[in-house]
Amino acid sequence: MLTPPAALLSLLFTSGNAVPKKDVSKVLGCNHEDLSKAISVLHESLEGTGLAVIETEADLELRTAPEAMEIVQKFRESEVSKDLGKAGLETLAAIAYRTGSTRGEIDWIRGVNSSASLRTLLLRGLIEGKEDPSDKRRIRYSITTEALAYLGVTKVEQLPRFDELSKESEQVVLETSKNEEVRSST
Amino acid sequence: MLTPPAALLSLLFTSGNAVPKKDVSKVLGCNHEDLSKAISVLHESLEGTGLAVIETEADLELRTAPEAMEIVQKFRESEVSKDLGKAGLETLAAIAYRTGSTRGEIDWIRGVNSSASLRTLLLRGLIEGKEDPSDKRRIRYSITTEALAYLGVTKVEQLPRFDELSKESEQVVLETSKNEEVRSST
Amino acid sequence: MDTLSRKTGFSIKTPSYEGPFEVALDLIEARKLLVNELALASITDDYIQHVRRQEAFPVEETANFIQIAATLILIKSKSLIPDLVLTEEENADVEDLKNRLMIYERIRNASRELSSIFGKQIMISAGQKKPVPFFAPARDLSANALTDALARILEAREEVEQLPEARVKPMVTIEEMMNELAARVQKAINISFKEFSGTAKEKVDVIVSFLALLELVKQGAVAAEQFEIYGDIRISHTDTGMPRY
């Protein structure tokens, strides 16, 4: 079993953003006082670890410690100055030539999982994701105008061999729906 | 000043993804050995905290500890874990226990065609394929941090009966490949 | 069984029939034996029975099943007729089968271990911080690089779809092997018959298994022929009287 501070840490870690204390209390099944105790133990145990809990009146959030700012900054810079690489270029291409692709569709076109590449492209401002109006859990991706400008075009249709490659991608995605049927029937 | 394990933790937290060990080394300005040391210190210091570092040959990723799953799922909408079929598990086992890493080897071990299973594992991000540096047409598959996370272990060596089921089989493969050589030379 | 294959007519994507090693290992495990020649001799008849009962194999695997059946017959014949001397190559086949079954057994055990822990205690990934994107293009990013990347994956997909699935080729053609084996077993039986009188039951046993195998080969030959003709089509079942739903 996890101790209350450990349970708290794992909750904050997975939520990513600030979390209302009252939600945490509810999940942990503890009262305000117990939570305060857990928070202060966690504070202490995080000392010197590179992480820290930010506490406001109502919320809790896990962040990197202030001492880590410099190294984190350096890391971020190195991450965004890296080449996109094969995976990154493939993922961006799949989106550029087929605006509104979902992650599943990109995965299917590439034959491998694309979540990590999508995150990187989002962070670098090369793509953006929007909720599908008909299904809010589904995110549809498109290339950003900045990225297009960088590529020297004003719209995706001006990309080389656009008609041919976008049509082919479309066909591949059509297979997906067939494949989904297959998978769900097993 | 941050200790190396603390710096490492803050980087892994910042990334939120699997991070190549070589990227980490570069940012921390340390060699492979120093990194290994930092990793093992971090492993230990995370014990009981609700977090854990998953390590593959190439990557590192910060995740919740296996024990935290129950509480975390209470908090967020439950993540459904679709089961892998028998064929998928066998293929994953062949890769995780490092008995085969090319499609040919896996086919040989299982006695059946494994391409469909490989495709499923790739799409789910449980394995990844990389070109063999010595033969670019050959793809070598390896297990991802995602797969280890689903198995609830921080490295392959922690898989059940790892020593028994991996080393011995390697021996047999060796013997057999010797046989093969003998035969092909006759 | 695979309901899917009946529906769509192809099942290469999700083979749920038992593979040739799986069948052999199931039979050995059911007898609580270890993988060795004694065990292999003891499963021979059941293995052949199993293969005969199976009316729907992916065609390309039929050859594998028959190859293994033939090696099992060899092992059994040898155990019943000590005078049967195996060639170096045949001995190698026997060793090969034993080795591969042992390796497969380990992987199957490993996969059972994995199945007992997979998804039970998932280590969950970091929550998505709301990204603060700032525009950071890369040196390797250009319109042409994108075009190439997409063209490459689309091309690779086509290749995958056009390539026939890998087949494990039998060492020698089945007919060759069977003809030779038939002659040898016959000869060995003659020798045995002349030199000492084993029980008639044993000999009958060999012959019965042998005939069963010959029948299989005939079936397999038909299947193999079909596979040649429809070489590029990935059909997975010989067309048999399998019930359709």
PDB file of N, CA and C in Angstrom, chain C residues 177-230:
ATOM      1  N   MET C 177      11.053 -36.457 -49.506  1.00  0.00           N
ATOM      2  CA  MET C 177      11.319 -36.992 -48.182  1.00  0.00           C
ATOM      3  C   MET C 177      10.464 -38.228 -47.912  1.00  0.00           C
ATOM      4  N   MET C 178       9.201 -38.133 -48.291  1.00  0.00           N
ATOM      5  CA  MET C 178       8.298 -39.234 -48.004  1.00  0.00           C
ATOM      6  C   MET C 178       8.655 -40.482 -48.801  1.00  0.00           C
ATOM      7  N   ASN C 179       9.006 -40.287 -50.050  1.00  0.00           N
ATOM      8  CA  ASN C 179       9.370 -41.442 -50.867  1.00  0.00           C
ATOM      9  C   ASN C 179      10.559 -42.169 -50.267  1.00  0.00           C
ATOM     10  N   GLU C 180      11.517 -41.376 -49.893  1.00  0.00           N
ATOM     11  CA  GLU C 180      12.713 -41.979 -49.358  1.00  0.00           C
ATOM     12  C   GLU C 180      12.435 -42.665 -48.035  1.00  0.00           C
ATOM     13  N   LEU C 181      11.674 -41.959 -47.219  1.00  0.00           N
ATOM     14  CA  LEU C 181      11.358 -42.493 -45.901  1.00  0.00           C
ATOM     15  C   LEU C 181      10.582 -43.803 -46.052  1.00  0.00           C
ATOM     16  N   ALA C 182       9.671 -43.829 -46.992  1.00  0.00           N
ATOM     17  CA  ALA C 182       8.867 -45.029 -47.225  1.00  0.00           C
ATOM     18  C   ALA C 182       9.778 -46.217 -47.536  1.00  0.00           C
ATOM     19  N   ALA C 183      10.704 -45.971 -48.427  1.00  0.00           N
ATOM     20  CA  ALA C 183      11.613 -47.045 -48.830  1.00  0.00           C
ATOM     21  C   ALA C 183      12.422 -47.541 -47.639  1.00  0.00           C
ATOM     22  N   ARG C 184      12.898 -46.566 -46.859  1.00  0.00           N
ATOM     23  CA  ARG C 184      13.763 -46.914 -45.746  1.00  0.00           C
ATOM     24  C   ARG C 184      13.023 -47.685 -44.668  1.00  0.00           C
ATOM     25  N   VAL C 185      11.818 -47.214 -44.360  1.00  0.00           N
ATOM     26  CA  VAL C 185      11.048 -47.882 -43.312  1.00  0.00           C
ATOM     27  C   VAL C 185      10.745 -49.313 -43.756  1.00  0.00           C
ATOM     28  N   GLN C 186      10.381 -49.429 -45.021  1.00  0.00           N
ATOM     29  CA  GLN C 186      10.063 -50.740 -45.555  1.00  0.00           C
ATOM     30  C   GLN C 186      11.257 -51.690 -45.413  1.00  0.00           C
ATOM     31  N   LYS C 187      12.390 -51.154 -45.799  1.00  0.00           N
ATOM     32  CA  LYS C 187      13.604 -51.950 -45.748  1.00  0.00           C
ATOM     33  C   LYS C 187      13.907 -52.348 -44.298  1.00  0.00           C
ATOM     34  N   ALA C 188      13.790 -51.386 -43.428  1.00  0.00           N
ATOM     35  CA  ALA C 188      14.091 -51.643 -42.033  1.00  0.00           C
ATOM     36  C   ALA C 188      13.140 -52.675 -41.452  1.00  0.00           C
ATOM     37  N   ILE C 189      11.882 -52.579 -41.878  1.00  0.00           N
ATOM     38  CA  ILE C 189      10.922 -53.556 -41.375  1.00  0.00           C
ATOM     39  C   ILE C 189      11.310 -54.948 -41.870  1.00  0.00           C
ATOM     40  N   ASN C 190      11.707 -55.018 -43.131  1.00  0.00           N
ATOM     41  CA  ASN C 190      12.132 -56.304 -43.677  1.00  0.00           C
ATOM     42  C   ASN C 190      13.287 -56.886 -42.886  1.00  0.00           C
ATOM     43  N   ILE C 191      14.256 -56.009 -42.629  1.00  0.00           N
ATOM     44  CA  ILE C 191      15.414 -56.468 -41.867  1.00  0.00           C
ATOM     45  C   ILE C 191      14.961 -56.973 -40.506  1.00  0.00           C
ATOM     46  N   SER C 192      14.153 -56.159 -39.824  1.00  0.00           N
ATOM     47  CA  SER C 192      13.680 -56.550 -38.503  1.00  0.00           C
ATOM     48  C   SER C 192      12.968 -57.886 -38.582  1.00  0.00           C
ATOM     49  N   PHE C 193      12.165 -58.013 -39.592  1.00  0.00           N
ATOM     50  CA  PHE C 193      11.351 -59.201 -39.740  1.00  0.00           C
ATOM     51  C   PHE C 193      12.240 -60.422 -39.898  1.00  0.00           C
ATOM     52  N   LYS C 194      13.277 -60.231 -40.685  1.00  0.00           N
ATOM     53  CA  LYS C 194      14.190 -61.343 -40.901  1.00  0.00           C
ATOM     54  C   LYS C 194      14.949 -61.675 -39.626  1.00  0.00           C
ATOM     55  N   GLU C 195      15.448 -60.629 -38.967  1.00  0.00           N
ATOM     56  CA  GLU C 195      16.420 -60.881 -37.920  1.00  0.00           C
ATOM     57  C   GLU C 195      15.817 -61.231 -36.571  1.00  0.00           C
ATOM     58  N   PHE C 196      14.742 -60.622 -36.255  1.00  0.00           N
ATOM     59  CA  PHE C 196      14.074 -61.070 -35.021  1.00  0.00           C
ATOM     60  C   PHE C 196      12.586 -60.783 -35.145  1.00  0.00           C
ATOM     61  N   SER C 197      11.861 -61.484 -34.379  1.00  0.00           N
ATOM     62  CA  SER C 197      10.423 -61.306 -34.523  1.00  0.00           C
ATOM     63  C   SER C 197       9.889 -60.410 -33.417  1.00  0.00           C
ATOM     64  N   GLY C 198       9.834 -59.148 -33.722  1.00  0.00           N
ATOM     65  CA  GLY C 198       9.170 -58.219 -32.810  1.00  0.00           C
ATOM     66  C   GLY C 198       7.687 -58.522 -32.860  1.00  0.00           C
ATOM     67  N   THR C 199       6.928 -57.959 -31.974  1.00  0.00           N
ATOM     68  CA  THR C 199       5.496 -58.245 -32.030  1.00  0.00           C
ATOM     69  C   THR C 199       4.913 -57.618 -33.285  1.00  0.00           C
ATOM     70  N   ALA C 200       4.003 -58.300 -33.843  1.00  0.00           N
ATOM     71  CA  ALA C 200       3.379 -57.805 -35.069  1.00  0.00           C
ATOM     72  C   ALA C 200       2.698 -56.464 -34.816  1.00  0.00           C
ATOM     73  N   LYS C 201       2.228 -56.296 -33.613  1.00  0.00           N
ATOM     74  CA  LYS C 201       1.484 -55.085 -33.276  1.00  0.00           C
ATOM     75  C   LYS C 201       2.318 -53.828 -33.540  1.00  0.00           C
ATOM     76  N   GLU C 202       3.593 -53.899 -33.160  1.00  0.00           N
ATOM     77  CA  GLU C 202       4.452 -52.742 -33.342  1.00  0.00           C
ATOM     78  C   GLU C 202       4.587 -52.366 -34.812  1.00  0.00           C
ATOM     79  N   LYS C 203       4.754 -53.395 -35.616  1.00  0.00           N
ATOM     80  CA  LYS C 203       4.947 -53.121 -37.031  1.00  0.00           C
ATOM     81  C   LYS C 203       3.695 -52.532 -37.647  1.00  0.00           C
ATOM     82  N   VAL C 204       2.589 -53.115 -37.249  1.00  0.00           N
ATOM     83  CA  VAL C 204       1.314 -52.590 -37.746  1.00  0.00           C
ATOM     84  C   VAL C 204       1.189 -51.118 -37.351  1.00  0.00           C
ATOM     85  N   ASP C 205       1.607 -50.850 -36.143  1.00  0.00           N
ATOM     86  CA  ASP C 205       1.566 -49.497 -35.622  1.00  0.00           C
ATOM     87  C   ASP C 205       2.308 -48.526 -36.544  1.00  0.00           C
ATOM     88  N   VAL C 206       3.501 -48.917 -36.898  1.00  0.00           N
ATOM     89  CA  VAL C 206       4.310 -48.063 -37.769  1.00  0.00           C
ATOM     90  C   VAL C 206       3.601 -47.840 -39.091  1.00  0.00           C
ATOM     91  N   ILE C 207       3.107 -48.926 -39.620  1.00  0.00           N
ATOM     92  CA  ILE C 207       2.503 -48.836 -40.942  1.00  0.00           C
ATOM     93  C   ILE C 207       1.265 -47.949 -40.911  1.00  0.00           C
ATOM     94  N   VAL C 208       0.491 -48.095 -39.836  1.00  0.00           N
ATOM     95  CA  VAL C 208      -0.729 -47.292 -39.732  1.00  0.00           C
ATOM     96  C   VAL C 208      -0.384 -45.802 -39.685  1.00  0.00           C
ATOM     97  N   SER C 209       0.568 -45.454 -38.827  1.00  0.00           N
ATOM     98  CA  SER C 209       0.967 -44.047 -38.735  1.00  0.00           C
ATOM     99  C   SER C 209       1.453 -43.552 -40.074  1.00  0.00           C
ATOM    100  N   PHE C 210       2.175 -44.451 -40.702  1.00  0.00           N
ATOM    101  CA  PHE C 210       2.787 -44.077 -41.952  1.00  0.00           C
ATOM    102  C   PHE C 210       1.752 -43.779 -43.032  1.00  0.00           C
ATOM    103  N   LEU C 211       0.758 -44.643 -43.082  1.00  0.00           N
ATOM    104  CA  LEU C 211      -0.310 -44.420 -44.062  1.00  0.00           C
ATOM    105  C   LEU C 211      -1.026 -43.111 -43.775  1.00  0.00           C
ATOM    106  N   ALA C 212      -1.239 -42.884 -42.488  1.00  0.00           N
ATOM    107  CA  ALA C 212      -1.914 -41.645 -42.106  1.00  0.00           C
ATOM    108  C   ALA C 212      -1.121 -40.450 -42.606  1.00  0.00           C
ATOM    109  N   LEU C 213       0.178 -40.565 -42.479  1.00  0.00           N
ATOM    110  CA  LEU C 213       1.024 -39.449 -42.908  1.00  0.00           C
ATOM    111  C   LEU C 213       0.953 -39.268 -44.422  1.00  0.00           C
ATOM    112  N   LEU C 214       0.978 -40.403 -45.118  1.00  0.00           N
ATOM    113  CA  LEU C 214       0.909 -40.321 -46.571  1.00  0.00           C
ATOM    114  C   LEU C 214      -0.344 -39.576 -47.011  1.00  0.00           C
ATOM    115  N   GLU C 215      -1.409 -39.858 -46.300  1.00  0.00           N
ATOM    116  CA  GLU C 215      -2.666 -39.204 -46.615  1.00  0.00           C
ATOM    117  C   GLU C 215      -2.548 -37.687 -46.432  1.00  0.00           C
ATOM    118  N   LEU C 216      -1.877 -37.354 -45.345  1.00  0.00           N
ATOM    119  CA  LEU C 216      -1.641 -35.940 -45.064  1.00  0.00           C
ATOM    120  C   LEU C 216      -0.859 -35.271 -46.179  1.00  0.00           C
ATOM    121  N   VAL C 217       0.154 -35.991 -46.599  1.00  0.00           N
ATOM    122  CA  VAL C 217       1.007 -35.430 -47.636  1.00  0.00           C
ATOM    123  C   VAL C 217       0.177 -35.158 -48.880  1.00  0.00           C
ATOM    124  N   LYS C 218      -0.714 -36.101 -49.146  1.00  0.00           N
ATOM    125  CA  LYS C 218      -1.578 -35.890 -50.304  1.00  0.00           C
ATOM    126  C   LYS C 218      -2.385 -34.605 -50.138  1.00  0.00           C
ATOM    127  N   GLN C 219      -2.976 -34.474 -48.966  1.00  0.00           N
ATOM    128  CA  GLN C 219      -3.744 -33.249 -48.698  1.00  0.00           C
ATOM    129  C   GLN C 219      -2.865 -32.016 -48.836  1.00  0.00           C
ATOM    130  N   GLY C 220      -1.686 -32.140 -48.247  1.00  0.00           N
ATOM    131  CA  GLY C 220      -0.751 -31.018 -48.246  1.00  0.00           C
ATOM    132  C   GLY C 220      -0.315 -30.670 -49.656  1.00  0.00           C
ATOM    133  N   ALA C 221      -0.117 -31.716 -50.458  1.00  0.00           N
ATOM    134  CA  ALA C 221       0.321 -31.484 -51.824  1.00  0.00           C
ATOM    135  C   ALA C 221      -0.732 -30.690 -52.576  1.00  0.00           C
ATOM    136  N   VAL C 222      -1.978 -31.038 -52.329  1.00  0.00           N
ATOM    137  CA  VAL C 222      -3.067 -30.290 -52.961  1.00  0.00           C
ATOM    138  C   VAL C 222      -3.013 -28.835 -52.517  1.00  0.00           C
ATOM    139  N   ALA C 223      -2.847 -28.689 -51.225  1.00  0.00           N
ATOM    140  CA  ALA C 223      -2.822 -27.332 -50.689  1.00  0.00           C
ATOM    141  C   ALA C 223      -1.641 -26.549 -51.234  1.00  0.00           C
ATOM    142  N   ALA C 224      -0.498 -27.220 -51.288  1.00  0.00           N
ATOM    143  CA  ALA C 224       0.712 -26.543 -51.754  1.00  0.00           C
ATOM    144  C   ALA C 224       0.549 -26.110 -53.211  1.00  0.00           C
ATOM    145  N   GLU C 225      -0.085 -26.965 -53.975  1.00  0.00           N
ATOM    146  CA  GLU C 225      -0.317 -26.663 -55.374  1.00  0.00           C
ATOM    147  C   GLU C 225      -1.205 -25.422 -55.491  1.00  0.00           C
ATOM    148  N   GLN C 226      -2.229 -25.411 -54.692  1.00  0.00           N
ATOM    149  CA  GLN C 226      -3.115 -24.247 -54.711  1.00  0.00           C
ATOM    150  C   GLN C 226      -2.349 -22.980 -54.375  1.00  0.00           C
ATOM    151  N   PHE C 227      -1.448 -23.133 -53.445  1.00  0.00           N
ATOM    152  CA  PHE C 227      -0.718 -21.965 -52.993  1.00  0.00           C
ATOM    153  C   PHE C 227       0.150 -21.416 -54.115  1.00  0.00           C
ATOM    154  N   GLU C 228       0.710 -22.314 -54.898  1.00  0.00           N
ATOM    155  CA  GLU C 228       1.506 -21.864 -56.030  1.00  0.00           C
ATOM    156  C   GLU C 228       0.662 -21.060 -57.011  1.00  0.00           C
ATOM    157  N   ILE C 229      -0.481 -21.621 -57.326  1.00  0.00           N
ATOM    158  CA  ILE C 229      -1.328 -20.980 -58.324  1.00  0.00           C
ATOM    159  C   ILE C 229      -1.783 -19.603 -57.863  1.00  0.00           C
ATOM    160  N   TYR C 230      -2.187 -19.541 -56.619  1.00  0.00           N
ATOM    161  CA  TYR C 230      -2.690 -18.262 -56.110  1.00  0.00           C
ATOM    162  C   TYR C 230      -1.610 -17.555 -55.317  1.00  0.00           C
TER     163      TYR C 230
END
